[in-house]
Short mmCIF file of C-alpha atoms in Angstrom, two decimals:
data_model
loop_
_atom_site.label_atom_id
_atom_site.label_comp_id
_atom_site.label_asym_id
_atom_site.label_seq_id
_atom_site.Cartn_x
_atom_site.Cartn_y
_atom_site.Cartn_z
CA UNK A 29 -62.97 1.42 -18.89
CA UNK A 30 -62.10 3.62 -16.08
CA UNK A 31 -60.87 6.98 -16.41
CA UNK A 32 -59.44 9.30 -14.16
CA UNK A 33 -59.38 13.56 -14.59
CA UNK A 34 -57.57 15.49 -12.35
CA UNK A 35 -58.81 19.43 -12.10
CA UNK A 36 -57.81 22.49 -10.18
CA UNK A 37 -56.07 25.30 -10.39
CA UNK A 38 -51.95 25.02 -11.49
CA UNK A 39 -50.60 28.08 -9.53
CA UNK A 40 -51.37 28.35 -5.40
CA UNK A 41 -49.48 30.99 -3.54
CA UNK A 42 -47.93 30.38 -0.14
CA UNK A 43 -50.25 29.96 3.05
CA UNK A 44 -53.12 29.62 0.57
CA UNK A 45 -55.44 26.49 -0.36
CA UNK A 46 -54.58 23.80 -2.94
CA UNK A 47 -57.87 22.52 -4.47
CA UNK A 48 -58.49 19.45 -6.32
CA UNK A 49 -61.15 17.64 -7.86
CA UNK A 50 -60.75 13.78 -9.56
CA UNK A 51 -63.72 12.89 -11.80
CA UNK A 52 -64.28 9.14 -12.37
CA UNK A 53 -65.86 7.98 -15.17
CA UNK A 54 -66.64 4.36 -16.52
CA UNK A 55 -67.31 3.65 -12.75
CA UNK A 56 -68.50 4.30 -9.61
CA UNK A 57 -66.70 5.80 -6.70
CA UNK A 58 -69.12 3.53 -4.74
CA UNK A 59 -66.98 0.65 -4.06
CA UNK A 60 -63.43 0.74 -4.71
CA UNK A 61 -61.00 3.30 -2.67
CA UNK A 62 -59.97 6.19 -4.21
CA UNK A 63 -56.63 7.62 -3.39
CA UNK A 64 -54.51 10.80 -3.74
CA UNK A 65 -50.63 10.52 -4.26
CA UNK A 66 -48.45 13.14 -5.50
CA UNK A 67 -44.45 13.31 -6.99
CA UNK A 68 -42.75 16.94 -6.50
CA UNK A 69 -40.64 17.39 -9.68
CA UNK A 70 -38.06 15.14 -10.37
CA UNK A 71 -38.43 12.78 -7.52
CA UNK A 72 -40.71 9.73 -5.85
CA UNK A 73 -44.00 9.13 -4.99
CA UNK A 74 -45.83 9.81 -1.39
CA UNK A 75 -48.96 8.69 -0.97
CA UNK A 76 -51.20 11.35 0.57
CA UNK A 77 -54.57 9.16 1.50
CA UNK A 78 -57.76 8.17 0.37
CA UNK A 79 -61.65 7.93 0.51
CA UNK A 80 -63.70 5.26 0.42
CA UNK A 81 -68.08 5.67 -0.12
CA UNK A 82 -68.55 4.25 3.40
CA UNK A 83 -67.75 7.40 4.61
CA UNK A 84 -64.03 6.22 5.71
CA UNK A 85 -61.01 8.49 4.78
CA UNK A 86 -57.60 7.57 5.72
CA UNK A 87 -54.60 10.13 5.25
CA UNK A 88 -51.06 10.48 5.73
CA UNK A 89 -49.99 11.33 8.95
CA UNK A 90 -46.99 13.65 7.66
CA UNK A 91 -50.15 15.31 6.04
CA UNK A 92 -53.15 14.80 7.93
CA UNK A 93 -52.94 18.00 9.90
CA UNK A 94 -53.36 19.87 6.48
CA UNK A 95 -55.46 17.46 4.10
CA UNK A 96 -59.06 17.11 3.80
CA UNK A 97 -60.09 14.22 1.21
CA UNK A 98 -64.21 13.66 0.90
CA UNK A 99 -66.12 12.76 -2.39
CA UNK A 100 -69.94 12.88 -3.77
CA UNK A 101 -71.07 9.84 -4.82
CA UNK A 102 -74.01 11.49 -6.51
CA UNK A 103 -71.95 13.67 -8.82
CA UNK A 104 -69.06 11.18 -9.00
CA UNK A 105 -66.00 12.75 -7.98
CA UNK A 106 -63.48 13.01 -5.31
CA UNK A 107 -61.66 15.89 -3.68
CA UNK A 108 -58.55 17.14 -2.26
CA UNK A 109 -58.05 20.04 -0.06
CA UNK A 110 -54.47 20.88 1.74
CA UNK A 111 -54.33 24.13 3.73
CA UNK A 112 -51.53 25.97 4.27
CA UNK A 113 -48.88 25.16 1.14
CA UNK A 114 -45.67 26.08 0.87
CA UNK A 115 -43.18 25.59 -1.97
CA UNK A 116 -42.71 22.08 -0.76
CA UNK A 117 -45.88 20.80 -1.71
CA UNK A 118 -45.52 21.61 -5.18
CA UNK A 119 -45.94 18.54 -6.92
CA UNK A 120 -47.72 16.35 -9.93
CA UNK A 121 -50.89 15.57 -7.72
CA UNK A 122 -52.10 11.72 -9.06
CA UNK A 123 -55.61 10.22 -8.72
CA UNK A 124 -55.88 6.82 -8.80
CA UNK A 125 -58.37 4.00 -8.15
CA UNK A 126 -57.42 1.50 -5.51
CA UNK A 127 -58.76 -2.02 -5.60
CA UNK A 128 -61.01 -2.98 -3.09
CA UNK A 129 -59.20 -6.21 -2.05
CA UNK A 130 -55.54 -4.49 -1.08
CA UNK A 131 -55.76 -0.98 -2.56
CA UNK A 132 -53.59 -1.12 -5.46
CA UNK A 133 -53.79 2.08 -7.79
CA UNK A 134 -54.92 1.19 -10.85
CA UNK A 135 -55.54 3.43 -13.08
CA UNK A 136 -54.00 6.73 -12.70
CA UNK A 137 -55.30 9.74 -13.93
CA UNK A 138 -52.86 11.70 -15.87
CA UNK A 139 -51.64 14.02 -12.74
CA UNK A 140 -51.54 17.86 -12.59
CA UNK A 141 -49.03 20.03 -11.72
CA UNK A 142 -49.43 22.47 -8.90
CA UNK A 143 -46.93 24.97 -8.39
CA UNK A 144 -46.40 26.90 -4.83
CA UNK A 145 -45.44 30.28 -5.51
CA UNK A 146 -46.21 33.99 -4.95
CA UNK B 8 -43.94 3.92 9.22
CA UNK B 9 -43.05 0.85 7.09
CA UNK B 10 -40.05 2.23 5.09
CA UNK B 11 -39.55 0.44 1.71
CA UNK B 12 -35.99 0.43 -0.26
CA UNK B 13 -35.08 -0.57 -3.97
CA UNK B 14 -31.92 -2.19 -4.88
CA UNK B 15 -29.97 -1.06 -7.03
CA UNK B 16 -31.73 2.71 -7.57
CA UNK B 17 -30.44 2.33 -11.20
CA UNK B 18 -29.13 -0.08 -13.58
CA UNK B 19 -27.70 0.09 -17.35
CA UNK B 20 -28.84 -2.61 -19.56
CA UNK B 21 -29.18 -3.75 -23.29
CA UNK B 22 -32.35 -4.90 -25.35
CA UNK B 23 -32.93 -8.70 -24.50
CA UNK B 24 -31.53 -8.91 -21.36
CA UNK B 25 -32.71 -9.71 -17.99
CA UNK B 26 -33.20 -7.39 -15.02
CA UNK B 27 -33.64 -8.00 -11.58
CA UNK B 28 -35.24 -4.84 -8.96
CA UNK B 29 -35.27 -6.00 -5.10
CA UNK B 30 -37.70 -4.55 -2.75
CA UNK B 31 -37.44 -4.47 1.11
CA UNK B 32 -40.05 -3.94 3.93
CA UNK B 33 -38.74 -2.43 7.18
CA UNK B 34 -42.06 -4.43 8.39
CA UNK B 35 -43.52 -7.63 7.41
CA UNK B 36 -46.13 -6.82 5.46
CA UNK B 37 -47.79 -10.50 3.66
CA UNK B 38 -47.56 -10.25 0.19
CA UNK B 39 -49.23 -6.73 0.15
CA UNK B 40 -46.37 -5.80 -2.31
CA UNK B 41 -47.48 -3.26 -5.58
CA UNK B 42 -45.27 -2.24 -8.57
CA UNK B 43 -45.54 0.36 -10.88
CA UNK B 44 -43.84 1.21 -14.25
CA UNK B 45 -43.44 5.21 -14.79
CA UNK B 46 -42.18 6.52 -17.86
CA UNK B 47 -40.90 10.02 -18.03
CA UNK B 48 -43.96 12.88 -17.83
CA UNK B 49 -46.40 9.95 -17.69
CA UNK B 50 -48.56 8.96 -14.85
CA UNK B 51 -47.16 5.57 -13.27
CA UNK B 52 -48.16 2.29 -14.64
CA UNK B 53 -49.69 -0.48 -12.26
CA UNK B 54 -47.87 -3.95 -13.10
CA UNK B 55 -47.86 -6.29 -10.44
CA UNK B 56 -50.28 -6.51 -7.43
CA UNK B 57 -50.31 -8.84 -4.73
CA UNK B 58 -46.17 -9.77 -5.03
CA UNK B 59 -46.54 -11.65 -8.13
CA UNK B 60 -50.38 -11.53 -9.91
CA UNK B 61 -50.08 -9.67 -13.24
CA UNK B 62 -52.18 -6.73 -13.81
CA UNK B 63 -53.82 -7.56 -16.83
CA UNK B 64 -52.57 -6.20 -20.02
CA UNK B 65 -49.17 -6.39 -18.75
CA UNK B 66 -46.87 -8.38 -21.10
CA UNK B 67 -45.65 -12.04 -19.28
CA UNK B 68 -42.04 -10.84 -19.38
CA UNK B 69 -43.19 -8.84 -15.85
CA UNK B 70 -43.07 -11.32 -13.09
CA UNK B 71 -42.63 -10.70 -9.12
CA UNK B 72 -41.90 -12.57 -6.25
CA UNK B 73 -41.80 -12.59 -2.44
CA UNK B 74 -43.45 -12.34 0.92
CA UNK B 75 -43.16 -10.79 4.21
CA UNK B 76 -40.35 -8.38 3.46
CA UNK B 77 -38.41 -9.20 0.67
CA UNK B 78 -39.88 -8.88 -2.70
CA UNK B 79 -38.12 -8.79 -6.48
CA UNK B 80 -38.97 -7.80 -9.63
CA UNK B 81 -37.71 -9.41 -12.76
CA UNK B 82 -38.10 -8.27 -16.16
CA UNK B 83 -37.27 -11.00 -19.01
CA UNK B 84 -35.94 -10.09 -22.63
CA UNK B 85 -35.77 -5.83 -21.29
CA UNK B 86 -37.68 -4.70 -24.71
CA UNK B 87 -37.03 -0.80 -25.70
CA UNK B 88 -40.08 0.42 -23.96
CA UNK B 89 -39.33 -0.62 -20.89
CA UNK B 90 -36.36 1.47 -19.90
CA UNK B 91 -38.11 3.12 -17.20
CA UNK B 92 -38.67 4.20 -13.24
CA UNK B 93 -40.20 0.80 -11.09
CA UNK B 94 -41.34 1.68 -7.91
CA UNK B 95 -42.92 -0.99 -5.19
CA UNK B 96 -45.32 0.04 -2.86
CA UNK B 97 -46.95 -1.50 0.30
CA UNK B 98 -50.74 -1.46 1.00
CA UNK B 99 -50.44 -3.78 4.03
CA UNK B 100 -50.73 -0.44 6.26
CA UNK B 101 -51.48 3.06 6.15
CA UNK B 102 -49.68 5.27 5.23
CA UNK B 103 -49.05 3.76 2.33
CA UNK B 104 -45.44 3.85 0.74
CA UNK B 105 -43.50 3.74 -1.99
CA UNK B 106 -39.90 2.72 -2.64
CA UNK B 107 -37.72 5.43 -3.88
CA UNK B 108 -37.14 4.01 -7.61
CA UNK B 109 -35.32 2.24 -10.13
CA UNK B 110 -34.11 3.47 -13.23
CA UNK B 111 -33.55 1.24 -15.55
CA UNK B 112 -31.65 3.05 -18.94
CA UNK B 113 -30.00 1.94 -21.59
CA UNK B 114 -26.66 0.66 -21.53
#
């Protein structure tokens, strides 16, 4: 079954780099999409983009200026990379697998909470 | 954007009964219609994909409906775990969204 694992680091000060790695196992990242989506505390979800093997990386356009998703197919993983936080983009950060035929997520990894602050 | 709303964004209800969540497109957007289940400090739960296929492993008292830009959830004989957040979501364009949630607690 697939499995989804979140990593990176919990605490990101202002102006800095939020850094995230999803590692996929029970499947390949070649086929499916892969997509990012994160849920600041106590509220909904936003949808922040995704990658797919083909080289083809869609993002959210609230977001795009600041997000950088890419993945290694060798090693099985998928990234996230947002420049420039601030204490608004503290948030559980989600992996999940989208379906190739209309990009569902399913499954999710568990999430991990990254925290803007200095 | 497509903008999607949830009616009502909460509802009380008892053990056996029957709920109904609605789900609205600004956009038409086919039957491109997700919904998740998300329990509190747990990752959300895919349910429904396509309007109204059942994600497997999901018990038959899920069911969904719709197209274009009307959509509904129903959830027959509400058992205790599913007092929960449902959110829809569209994948018919980028960037994908979500509705804003409903709660569904315990009456």
């Amino acid at each position: 079954q697939v499995q989804l694992q979140e990593s990176g680091p919990g605490l990101v000060k202002p102006s800095e780099t939020l850094s995230l790695n999803c590692t996929v196992s029970g499947a390949s990242i070649i086929g499916p999409y892969w997509n990012w989506i994160r849920q600041p505390p106590g509220k909904g979800l936003e949808w922040i983009g995704y990658f797919y093997y083909s080289g083809t990386i869609k993002y959210n356009p609230s977001l795009k200026s600041r997000v950088t998703i890419s993945g290694d197919t060798s090693k099985n993983y998928f990234s996230l990379k947002m420049r420039s936080v601030t204490a608004a983009d503290t948030a559980i950060y989600y992996c999940a697998r989208g379906d190739p035929r209309h990009n569902w997520s399913h499954p999710w990894g568990q999430g991990t909470l990254v925290t803007v602050s200095s | 954007d497509i903008q999607m709303t949830q009616s009502p964004s909460s509802l009380s209800a008892s053990v056996g009964d029957t709920v109904t969540i609605t789900c609205r497109a600004t956009q038409y957007i086919n039957s491109y219609l997700h919904w998740y289940q998300q329990n509190p400090g747990k990752a959300p739960k895919h349910l429904i994909y396509g309007s109204s296929s059942l994600q497997s492993g999901v018990p038959s008292r899920f069911s969904g409906s719709g197209s274009g830009t009307d959509f509904t959830l129903t959830i027959s004989s509400l058992q205790p775990e599913d007092f929960a957040t449902y959110y829809c979501q569209q994948s018919y364009t980028t960037p994908f969204t979500f509705g804003p949630g409903t709660k569904v607690d315990i009456k």
